Short mmCIF file of C-alpha atoms and ligand atoms in Angstrom, two decimals:
data_model
loop_
_atom_site.label_atom_id
_atom_site.label_comp_id
_atom_site.label_asym_id
_atom_site.label_seq_id
_atom_site.Cartn_x
_atom_site.Cartn_y
_atom_site.Cartn_z
CA MET A 1 -25.92 -7.49 -47.12
CA LYS A 2 -26.97 -9.56 -44.13
CA ILE A 3 -26.66 -7.61 -40.91
CA LYS A 4 -25.24 -9.77 -38.17
CA LYS A 5 -27.21 -9.41 -34.96
CA LYS A 6 -24.29 -10.73 -33.01
CA LEU A 7 -22.67 -8.06 -30.91
CA VAL A 8 -19.00 -8.18 -31.61
CA SER A 9 -16.71 -5.33 -32.41
CA ARG A 10 -15.99 -6.97 -35.76
CA SER A 11 -19.61 -6.77 -36.91
CA GLY A 12 -20.09 -5.38 -40.40
CA ARG A 13 -16.52 -4.78 -41.37
CA PHE A 14 -15.09 -8.26 -41.05
CA ASP A 15 -15.47 -11.55 -42.85
CA GLY A 16 -15.57 -14.43 -40.43
CA GLU A 17 -14.45 -14.76 -36.86
CA PRO A 18 -10.88 -14.80 -35.56
CA GLY A 19 -9.22 -18.16 -35.15
CA GLN A 20 -9.31 -19.81 -31.75
CA ASP A 21 -5.69 -19.12 -31.05
CA VAL A 22 -6.14 -15.44 -31.89
CA ALA A 23 -9.20 -15.21 -29.67
CA ALA A 24 -7.43 -17.00 -26.82
CA PHE A 25 -4.43 -14.72 -27.19
CA SER A 26 -6.41 -11.52 -27.15
CA GLU A 27 -9.23 -12.15 -24.71
CA SER A 28 -9.12 -10.37 -21.40
CA VAL A 29 -12.41 -11.41 -19.83
CA SER A 30 -10.64 -14.14 -17.88
CA PHE A 31 -9.17 -11.36 -15.73
CA ASP A 32 -11.03 -8.14 -16.48
CA TRP A 33 -14.36 -9.65 -15.41
CA ARG A 34 -13.34 -8.10 -12.09
CA LEU A 35 -14.37 -4.72 -13.50
CA TRP A 36 -18.02 -5.78 -13.77
CA ARG A 37 -19.39 -3.59 -10.98
CA GLN A 38 -17.67 -0.51 -12.34
CA ASP A 39 -18.69 -1.39 -15.90
CA ILE A 40 -22.35 -1.70 -14.94
CA LEU A 41 -22.35 1.48 -12.86
CA GLY A 42 -20.63 3.32 -15.69
CA SER A 43 -23.20 2.04 -18.19
CA ILE A 44 -26.08 3.03 -15.93
CA ALA A 45 -24.71 6.57 -15.70
CA HIS A 46 -24.07 6.69 -19.45
CA ALA A 47 -27.62 5.47 -20.15
CA GLY A 48 -28.97 8.14 -17.82
CA MET A 49 -27.08 10.76 -19.78
CA LEU A 50 -28.28 9.35 -23.13
CA ALA A 51 -31.84 9.62 -21.83
CA ARG A 52 -31.25 13.23 -20.78
CA ILE A 53 -30.04 14.21 -24.23
CA GLY A 54 -32.88 12.35 -25.95
CA VAL A 55 -31.00 9.38 -27.40
CA LEU A 56 -33.02 6.98 -25.22
CA ASN A 57 -36.69 7.34 -24.45
CA ALA A 58 -37.94 6.64 -20.93
CA THR A 59 -39.01 3.06 -21.73
CA GLU A 60 -35.69 2.24 -23.34
CA HIS A 61 -33.85 3.84 -20.46
CA GLU A 62 -35.75 1.84 -17.86
CA ALA A 63 -35.33 -1.40 -19.78
CA ILE A 64 -31.58 -0.85 -20.01
CA ILE A 65 -31.24 -0.04 -16.32
CA SER A 66 -33.21 -3.03 -15.14
CA GLY A 67 -31.41 -5.25 -17.66
CA LEU A 68 -28.03 -4.08 -16.36
CA GLU A 69 -29.12 -4.52 -12.77
CA ARG A 70 -30.29 -8.04 -13.48
CA ILE A 71 -26.96 -8.87 -15.09
CA GLY A 72 -25.22 -7.44 -12.04
CA THR A 73 -27.21 -9.69 -9.73
CA GLU A 74 -26.43 -12.73 -11.87
CA ILE A 75 -22.72 -11.96 -11.89
CA ASP A 76 -22.76 -11.42 -8.15
CA ARG A 77 -24.41 -14.80 -7.64
CA GLY A 78 -21.99 -16.53 -10.00
CA GLN A 79 -24.81 -17.28 -12.45
CA PHE A 80 -23.54 -15.23 -15.36
CA GLU A 81 -21.88 -17.03 -18.21
CA TRP A 82 -18.72 -15.24 -19.29
CA LYS A 83 -17.83 -15.89 -22.92
CA LYS A 84 -14.21 -15.69 -23.97
CA GLU A 85 -15.19 -15.18 -27.58
CA LEU A 86 -16.71 -11.86 -26.50
CA GLU A 87 -13.23 -10.77 -25.52
CA ASP A 88 -13.69 -8.59 -22.48
CA VAL A 89 -15.97 -7.64 -19.63
CA HIS A 90 -17.41 -4.71 -21.57
CA MET A 91 -18.56 -6.74 -24.55
CA ASN A 92 -19.81 -9.61 -22.40
CA ILE A 93 -22.09 -7.35 -20.44
CA GLU A 94 -23.25 -5.36 -23.44
CA ALA A 95 -23.94 -8.50 -25.46
CA ALA A 96 -25.92 -10.07 -22.62
CA LEU A 97 -27.91 -6.85 -22.25
CA THR A 98 -28.67 -6.53 -25.94
CA ALA A 99 -29.72 -10.17 -26.14
CA ARG A 100 -32.37 -9.43 -23.51
CA VAL A 101 -33.18 -5.78 -24.14
CA PRO A 102 -33.25 -4.60 -27.75
CA ALA A 103 -32.62 -1.01 -26.66
CA GLY A 104 -29.29 -2.26 -25.33
CA ALA A 105 -28.00 -1.73 -28.87
CA LYS A 106 -28.23 2.03 -28.21
CA LEU A 107 -26.15 1.93 -25.05
CA HIS A 108 -22.82 2.21 -26.81
CA THR A 109 -23.84 5.49 -28.48
CA ALA A 110 -20.98 8.00 -28.27
CA ARG A 111 -18.93 5.60 -26.24
CA SER A 112 -15.91 3.51 -27.15
CA ARG A 113 -14.34 0.74 -25.17
CA ASN A 114 -11.39 3.07 -25.01
CA ASP A 115 -13.10 5.59 -22.76
CA GLN A 116 -15.17 2.83 -21.17
CA VAL A 117 -12.16 0.85 -19.99
CA ALA A 118 -10.44 4.04 -18.82
CA LEU A 119 -13.56 4.85 -16.80
CA ASP A 120 -13.88 1.36 -15.32
CA MET A 121 -10.24 1.30 -14.35
CA ARG A 122 -10.42 4.68 -12.66
CA MET A 123 -13.47 3.58 -10.71
CA TRP A 124 -11.78 0.32 -9.77
CA VAL A 125 -8.64 2.09 -8.57
CA ARG A 126 -10.73 4.50 -6.51
CA ASP A 127 -12.53 1.59 -4.80
CA GLU A 128 -9.25 -0.18 -4.22
CA ILE A 129 -7.61 2.88 -2.66
CA LEU A 130 -10.52 3.27 -0.25
CA ALA A 131 -10.38 -0.39 0.76
CA LEU A 132 -6.61 -0.35 1.14
CA THR A 133 -6.77 2.85 3.19
CA HIS A 134 -8.98 1.03 5.63
CA GLU A 135 -6.56 -1.87 5.91
CA LEU A 136 -3.58 0.43 6.30
CA HIS A 137 -5.22 2.22 9.19
CA ASP A 138 -5.81 -1.15 10.77
CA LEU A 139 -2.15 -2.10 10.43
CA GLN A 140 -1.16 1.24 11.95
CA ARG A 141 -3.55 0.54 14.79
CA ALA A 142 -2.05 -2.92 15.35
CA LEU A 143 1.44 -1.41 15.56
CA VAL A 144 0.39 1.41 17.87
CA GLU A 145 -1.48 -1.00 20.15
CA LEU A 146 1.48 -3.35 20.33
CA GLY A 147 3.66 -0.40 21.34
CA GLN A 148 1.07 0.84 23.79
CA ASN A 149 0.66 -2.57 25.45
CA HIS A 150 4.41 -2.84 25.98
CA SER A 151 5.34 0.80 26.32
CA ASP A 152 8.11 0.20 28.87
CA VAL A 153 10.04 -2.31 26.77
CA ILE A 154 13.45 -1.04 25.71
CA ILE A 155 15.48 -2.54 22.86
CA PRO A 156 18.73 -1.57 21.24
CA GLY A 157 18.24 0.54 18.14
CA TYR A 158 20.57 -0.46 15.30
CA THR A 159 22.57 1.21 12.60
CA HIS A 160 24.59 -0.97 10.22
CA LEU A 161 22.89 -3.81 12.10
CA GLN A 162 25.21 -2.97 15.00
CA ARG A 163 23.77 -1.99 18.34
CA ALA A 164 23.62 1.80 18.37
CA GLN A 165 21.48 3.40 21.07
CA PRO A 166 18.64 2.26 23.31
CA VAL A 167 15.10 3.01 22.16
CA PHE A 168 11.66 1.99 23.27
CA PHE A 169 10.21 -0.96 21.36
CA ALA A 170 7.21 1.32 20.78
CA HIS A 171 9.45 3.96 19.21
CA HIS A 172 10.73 1.41 16.71
CA LEU A 173 7.17 0.34 15.87
CA LEU A 174 6.06 3.94 15.50
CA ALA A 175 8.72 4.42 12.83
CA TYR A 176 6.64 2.07 10.67
CA VAL A 177 3.46 3.90 11.57
CA GLU A 178 5.08 7.04 10.14
CA MET A 179 6.11 5.21 6.95
CA LEU A 180 2.60 3.90 6.51
CA ASP A 181 1.28 7.41 7.04
CA ARG A 182 3.34 8.62 4.10
CA ASP A 183 2.03 5.67 2.07
CA LEU A 184 -1.49 6.72 2.93
CA GLY A 185 -0.67 10.25 1.83
CA ARG A 186 0.56 8.96 -1.53
CA PHE A 187 -2.60 6.90 -2.06
CA HIS A 188 -4.67 9.91 -1.09
CA ASP A 189 -2.87 12.07 -3.65
CA ALA A 190 -3.21 9.34 -6.27
CA PHE A 191 -6.93 9.20 -5.54
CA ALA A 192 -7.38 12.87 -6.45
CA ARG A 193 -5.74 12.39 -9.85
CA THR A 194 -7.65 9.14 -10.44
CA ASN A 195 -10.95 10.78 -9.59
CA VAL A 196 -11.37 12.46 -12.98
CA CYS A 197 -13.99 11.19 -15.42
CA PRO A 198 -12.81 10.22 -18.91
CA LEU A 199 -16.21 9.19 -20.28
CA GLY A 200 -17.21 11.21 -23.33
CA SER A 201 -13.72 11.00 -24.79
CA GLY A 202 -15.00 8.29 -27.14
CA ALA A 203 -12.39 6.37 -29.06
CA ILE A 204 -10.04 9.34 -29.29
CA ALA A 205 -11.91 12.51 -30.30
CA GLY A 206 -15.09 12.74 -28.25
CA SER A 207 -18.40 12.67 -30.08
CA THR A 208 -20.46 14.70 -32.53
CA LEU A 209 -23.45 14.16 -30.24
CA ASN A 210 -24.07 16.70 -27.55
CA LEU A 211 -23.05 14.69 -24.48
CA ASP A 212 -23.50 15.91 -20.92
CA ARG A 213 -20.20 14.80 -19.48
CA ALA A 214 -20.65 16.61 -16.19
CA TYR A 215 -23.87 14.71 -15.52
CA VAL A 216 -22.10 11.35 -15.91
CA ALA A 217 -19.20 12.50 -13.75
CA GLU A 218 -21.55 13.63 -10.99
CA GLN A 219 -23.52 10.39 -11.10
CA LEU A 220 -20.32 8.43 -10.64
CA GLY A 221 -18.82 10.56 -7.90
CA PHE A 222 -16.12 12.14 -10.04
CA VAL A 223 -16.40 15.41 -8.12
CA ASP A 224 -14.12 17.57 -6.00
CA GLU A 225 -14.80 18.58 -2.39
CA LYS A 226 -17.16 21.28 -3.57
CA GLY A 227 -19.10 18.78 -5.63
CA SER A 228 -17.99 20.06 -9.05
CA ALA A 229 -17.54 17.50 -11.79
CA GLN A 230 -13.96 16.52 -12.52
CA LEU A 231 -13.58 15.89 -16.26
CA THR A 232 -10.55 14.93 -18.29
CA GLN A 233 -9.69 17.90 -20.49
CA ASN A 234 -8.15 16.18 -23.49
CA SER A 235 -9.84 13.23 -25.17
CA MET A 236 -6.58 11.85 -26.57
CA ASP A 237 -4.88 11.93 -23.20
CA ALA A 238 -7.96 10.49 -21.51
CA VAL A 239 -8.09 7.27 -23.56
CA SER A 240 -4.38 6.55 -23.41
CA ASP A 241 -3.57 7.71 -19.90
CA ARG A 242 -2.70 5.02 -17.40
CA ASP A 243 -0.73 7.29 -15.05
CA PHE A 244 -3.27 6.58 -12.34
CA VAL A 245 -2.56 2.86 -12.67
CA ILE A 246 1.15 3.52 -12.40
CA GLU A 247 0.71 5.86 -9.47
CA PHE A 248 -1.26 3.22 -7.64
CA CYS A 249 1.39 0.61 -8.40
CA ALA A 250 4.23 2.98 -7.48
CA SER A 251 2.63 3.84 -4.15
CA SER A 252 2.04 0.13 -3.63
CA ALA A 253 5.65 -0.68 -4.46
CA LEU A 254 6.89 1.71 -1.81
CA LEU A 255 4.34 0.35 0.64
CA ALA A 256 5.58 -3.16 -0.18
CA VAL A 257 9.14 -2.02 0.51
CA HIS A 258 8.05 -0.71 3.92
CA LEU A 259 6.28 -3.97 4.69
CA SER A 260 9.35 -5.85 3.59
CA ARG A 261 11.54 -3.86 5.96
CA LEU A 262 9.14 -4.47 8.82
CA SER A 263 9.18 -8.15 7.92
CA GLU A 264 12.95 -8.18 8.05
CA ASP A 265 12.92 -6.65 11.54
CA VAL A 266 10.35 -9.19 12.67
CA ILE A 267 12.40 -12.05 11.22
CA LEU A 268 15.55 -10.85 12.96
CA TRP A 269 13.78 -10.22 16.25
CA ALA A 270 12.23 -13.69 16.20
CA SER A 271 15.58 -15.40 15.57
CA ALA A 272 17.44 -17.29 18.30
CA GLU A 273 20.19 -14.68 18.03
CA PHE A 274 17.84 -11.86 19.06
CA GLN A 275 14.85 -13.47 20.77
CA PHE A 276 13.21 -10.07 21.15
CA ILE A 277 9.73 -11.21 20.15
CA LYS A 278 7.51 -14.25 20.12
CA ILE A 279 5.14 -14.70 17.20
CA ALA A 280 2.05 -16.79 17.87
CA ASP A 281 2.25 -20.30 16.39
CA ALA A 282 -0.60 -19.58 13.99
CA TYR A 283 1.60 -17.11 12.12
CA THR A 284 4.60 -19.40 11.84
CA THR A 285 5.25 -22.81 10.40
CA GLY A 286 7.42 -25.75 11.34
CA SER A 287 10.01 -27.48 9.25
CA SER A 288 9.20 -30.81 7.61
CA LEU A 289 12.61 -32.05 8.67
CA MET A 290 13.85 -30.12 11.70
CA PRO A 291 11.44 -30.55 14.60
CA GLN A 292 12.76 -27.57 16.57
CA LYS A 293 12.03 -25.01 13.83
CA LYS A 294 9.44 -22.27 14.06
CA ASN A 295 9.67 -20.18 10.95
CA PRO A 296 8.30 -16.65 10.51
CA ASP A 297 6.74 -17.46 7.14
CA ILE A 298 4.21 -14.64 7.04
CA ALA A 299 6.97 -12.09 7.41
CA GLU A 300 9.17 -13.94 4.91
CA LEU A 301 6.40 -14.13 2.34
CA THR A 302 5.59 -10.46 2.81
CA ARG A 303 9.26 -9.67 2.25
CA GLY A 304 9.28 -11.93 -0.80
CA LYS A 305 6.07 -10.61 -2.29
CA SER A 306 7.48 -7.09 -2.39
CA GLY A 307 9.48 -8.40 -5.35
CA ARG A 308 6.44 -8.98 -7.51
CA VAL A 309 4.88 -5.67 -6.53
CA ILE A 310 8.06 -3.86 -7.58
CA GLY A 311 8.15 -6.02 -10.72
CA ASN A 312 4.58 -5.05 -11.60
CA LEU A 313 5.53 -1.38 -11.46
CA MET A 314 8.49 -2.00 -13.79
CA ALA A 315 6.24 -3.93 -16.18
CA LEU A 316 3.78 -1.04 -16.35
CA LEU A 317 6.39 1.64 -16.86
CA THR A 318 7.89 -0.45 -19.63
CA LEU A 319 4.45 -1.07 -21.11
CA LEU A 320 3.76 2.64 -21.41
CA LYS A 321 7.10 4.02 -22.41
CA GLY A 322 7.03 3.32 -26.13
CA LEU A 323 3.34 3.74 -26.85
CA PRO A 324 2.40 6.20 -29.55
CA MET A 325 -0.75 8.17 -28.91
CA THR A 326 -3.42 7.15 -28.18
CA TYR A 327 -5.11 3.89 -27.17
CA ASN A 328 -3.15 0.80 -28.12
CA ARG A 329 -4.13 -2.72 -27.29
CA ASP A 330 -0.94 -3.06 -25.27
CA LEU A 331 -2.85 -1.22 -22.55
CA GLN A 332 -4.90 -4.33 -21.86
CA GLU A 333 -1.74 -5.64 -20.19
CA ASP A 334 -2.18 -3.15 -17.37
CA LYS A 335 -4.88 -5.18 -15.67
CA GLU A 336 -3.15 -8.28 -14.46
CA ARG A 337 -0.33 -6.13 -13.12
CA ILE A 338 -2.54 -3.79 -11.12
CA PHE A 339 -4.87 -6.56 -9.95
CA ASP A 340 -1.91 -8.58 -8.75
CA THR A 341 -0.39 -5.54 -7.05
CA ALA A 342 -3.65 -4.64 -5.32
CA ASP A 343 -4.34 -8.21 -4.18
CA THR A 344 -0.79 -8.69 -2.99
CA VAL A 345 -0.42 -5.51 -0.97
CA ARG A 346 -3.86 -5.87 0.51
CA ALA A 347 -3.14 -9.41 1.67
CA CYS A 348 0.27 -8.43 3.03
CA VAL A 349 -1.14 -5.48 4.96
CA ARG A 350 -3.93 -7.59 6.41
CA LEU A 351 -1.71 -10.51 7.41
CA MET A 352 0.92 -8.20 8.84
CA ALA A 353 -1.71 -6.55 11.05
CA ALA A 354 -2.96 -9.93 12.22
CA MET A 355 0.56 -11.15 12.91
CA MET A 356 1.47 -8.03 14.88
CA ARG A 357 -1.67 -8.56 16.97
CA HIS A 358 -0.31 -12.02 17.80
CA THR A 359 3.22 -10.98 18.59
CA VAL A 360 4.67 -9.99 21.96
CA PRO A 361 8.07 -8.70 22.94
CA VAL A 362 10.17 -10.80 25.34
CA SER A 363 10.96 -7.90 27.60
CA ASP A 364 13.76 -9.58 29.62
CA ASN A 365 15.72 -10.37 26.50
CA CYS A 366 15.10 -6.90 25.13
CA LEU A 367 16.23 -5.28 28.35
CA ARG A 368 19.34 -7.45 28.56
CA ALA A 369 20.39 -6.40 25.07
CA ALA A 370 19.46 -2.76 25.65
CA SER A 371 21.43 -2.68 28.91
CA ASP A 372 24.71 -3.06 27.06
CA PRO A 373 26.52 0.01 28.52
CA SER A 374 28.32 0.71 25.27
CA LEU A 375 24.93 1.82 23.85
CA LEU A 376 25.35 4.86 26.09
CA ALA A 377 28.79 5.83 24.81
CA THR A 378 27.22 8.80 23.04
CA ASP A 379 25.61 9.86 26.31
CA LEU A 380 29.07 9.78 27.82
CA ALA A 381 30.30 12.13 25.12
CA ASP A 382 27.28 14.39 25.69
CA TYR A 383 28.25 14.44 29.39
CA LEU A 384 31.64 15.90 28.45
CA VAL A 385 29.97 18.36 26.10
CA ARG A 386 27.89 19.56 29.05
CA GLN A 387 31.19 20.12 30.86
CA GLY A 388 32.26 22.37 27.99
CA LEU A 389 34.40 20.01 25.90
CA PRO A 390 34.01 20.30 22.10
CA PHE A 391 32.11 17.25 20.81
CA ARG A 392 34.95 15.99 18.61
CA HIS A 393 37.27 15.91 21.63
CA ALA A 394 34.58 14.30 23.74
CA HIS A 395 34.07 11.64 21.05
CA HIS A 396 37.81 10.96 21.09
CA ALA A 397 37.94 10.72 24.89
CA VAL A 398 35.05 8.26 24.99
CA GLY A 399 36.73 6.30 22.20
CA LEU A 400 39.76 5.97 24.48
CA ALA A 401 37.49 4.79 27.31
CA VAL A 402 35.96 2.17 25.02
CA ALA A 403 39.42 0.97 24.03
CA LEU A 404 40.55 0.86 27.65
CA ALA A 405 37.46 -1.09 28.66
CA GLU A 406 37.98 -3.51 25.83
CA LYS A 407 41.64 -4.00 26.72
CA SER A 408 40.88 -4.65 30.37
CA GLY A 409 37.98 -6.97 29.60
CA LYS A 410 35.46 -4.69 31.27
CA SER A 411 32.32 -2.99 30.16
CA LEU A 412 32.13 0.83 30.12
CA ASP A 413 30.24 0.95 33.41
CA GLN A 414 32.93 -1.16 35.08
CA LEU A 415 35.74 1.33 34.50
CA THR A 416 36.55 3.27 37.67
CA ILE A 417 36.14 7.00 38.03
CA LYS A 418 39.92 7.15 38.30
CA GLU A 419 40.29 5.40 34.97
CA TYR A 420 37.82 7.82 33.41
CA GLN A 421 39.69 10.77 34.86
CA SER A 422 43.01 9.42 33.61
CA ILE A 423 41.53 9.79 30.12
CA GLU A 424 39.81 13.16 30.58
CA LYS A 425 39.84 15.39 33.65
CA LEU A 426 36.35 16.66 32.94
CA PHE A 427 34.88 13.26 33.89
CA GLY A 428 33.45 13.99 37.34
CA PRO A 429 32.57 11.61 40.20
CA ASP A 430 29.01 11.38 38.83
CA VAL A 431 30.14 9.92 35.49
CA LEU A 432 28.90 6.38 36.23
CA GLU A 433 25.34 7.68 36.63
CA ILE A 434 25.30 7.96 32.86
CA PHE A 435 24.78 4.18 32.75
CA ASN A 436 21.43 4.33 34.46
CA LEU A 437 19.35 3.25 31.46
CA LYS A 438 16.04 4.53 32.74
CA LYS A 439 17.50 7.94 33.39
CA ALA A 440 19.29 7.93 30.06
CA MET A 441 15.95 7.39 28.32
CA THR A 442 14.38 10.39 30.03
CA LEU A 443 17.08 12.68 28.64
CA ARG A 444 16.01 12.18 25.01
CA LYS A 445 13.09 14.50 25.25
CA MET A 446 12.92 16.57 22.09
CA THR A 447 10.22 16.01 19.50
CA GLY A 448 10.79 12.74 17.68
CA ALA A 449 13.19 11.33 20.28
CA PRO A 450 12.47 8.29 22.44
CA SER A 451 12.07 9.63 25.98
CA PRO A 452 9.24 7.86 27.81
CA THR A 453 7.18 11.06 27.80
CA GLU A 454 7.77 11.70 24.13
CA VAL A 455 6.98 8.11 23.11
CA LYS A 456 3.81 8.19 25.20
CA LYS A 457 2.87 11.45 23.55
CA GLN A 458 3.37 9.91 20.12
CA LEU A 459 1.39 6.81 21.05
CA GLN A 460 -1.46 9.01 22.27
CA ARG A 461 -1.32 11.15 19.14
CA TRP A 462 -1.59 8.09 16.93
CA LEU A 463 -4.31 6.43 18.99
CA LYS A 464 -6.36 9.57 18.71
CA ARG A 465 -5.73 9.98 15.00
CA LEU A 466 -6.51 6.36 14.27
CA LYS A 467 -9.68 6.47 16.30
CA SER A 468 -11.02 9.26 14.13
CA SER A 469 -10.08 7.38 10.94
CA SER A 470 -11.77 4.10 11.86
N1 LIG B 501 -9.94 -5.11 -23.27
C1 LIG B 501 -9.48 -3.81 -23.68
C2 LIG B 501 -8.48 -3.27 -22.67
O1 LIG B 501 -8.43 -3.80 -21.60
C3 LIG B 501 -10.63 -2.89 -23.77
C4 LIG B 501 -10.47 -1.80 -24.77
C5 LIG B 501 -10.43 -2.36 -26.12
N2 LIG B 501 -10.47 -1.33 -27.08
C6 LIG B 501 -10.22 -1.57 -28.36
N3 LIG B 501 -10.29 -0.57 -29.14
N4 LIG B 501 -9.84 -2.74 -28.74
O2 LIG B 501 -7.74 -2.36 -22.93
#
């Protein structure tokens, strides 16, 4: 029998090559080429381990390493020729290596593409989480700085999209900083579960060769805080597990939802109805027809793109749910979903940070809206509570005041003390002082509430925290 030198997974067993349509349908190199760095690093570590256990001699080992490094340089410079007929990134790199370095044919010893792709993906997700973490901190910083630069701006806070109570603009922005902090926590948790080395699991059942899995894991940084190797503990689970992909996409979906909500606030605030903020022209577009338009496209696109990030998560959950153990080719479908998710959220986070750095509040408009005395109706009820009235009764009394004001075409601060006292005797001569907005803000001084001192404290806390994470 003629032994084909060509490196394809079909070698030996198969007659002839797959048809073009089959090859085109099943190739993944057109998108998984993005795993090349991880693939090469993984192969270098694997080769090191093969040398340690005597499968490669020193010359072979060196030749493989320098061959892989050369391929890496070529890919980086855009000089590497990717071949679709070689299916995926793994076979492209291995084939190129073997064509140049005969010992390359030993590299795949005790390794399957099943544990290889699981390894590459874990390394890719780790890298992506670190990069995204950086960008998320930057967005948090942009929000905190915007709040800090305009720390005296007051806006109405909303519930049901109805004006509710006055808050500092900074307090509203800090709400998103908190959300992003939880996102960061989720990515951090996901990182720990991703940072476990599957190499050595082989196709499904490990290897009969005496591999040093811990060595590979240590070389590739799959270690805990104490530096001990983190190894997958079940070879079947290891080759079929894509939980870490789903966790990344789930954390990203929630992040995308947060960005979408922020976008919605920005869009509302920038509208003629609100006019609370001005976004720099560079982050808006005009209309091809209506000359007066200035559209908040970056925010709209960020809101819109959350749809595909959520969709990617659904696609992955659906992809996994019916798979029998262990590796199935279906799993190749994970890549475009996670790549798209990662690219999308990263771009959204980055653009959102840039846009927030080019956005300013229009403080007069904010103050005008926040000075609506009815926003302090709850303060009025609290006033009565301080006089000893049960809150429910106080709520009712203030409700009557609101109705009276409405009927007489006045605002709450225009009712007379007499009118207040006709509703409830406990309203004293100082009742109208409630409508001093500045003073009202100082009263909300418990942790998490928007008194000027508390908001400043929070801004300082975040500035300090973000400084240490930059
Ligand atoms: N391209 C494949 C993937 O992304 C690599 C693993 C292929 N393994 C196999 N046994 N066909 O999942």
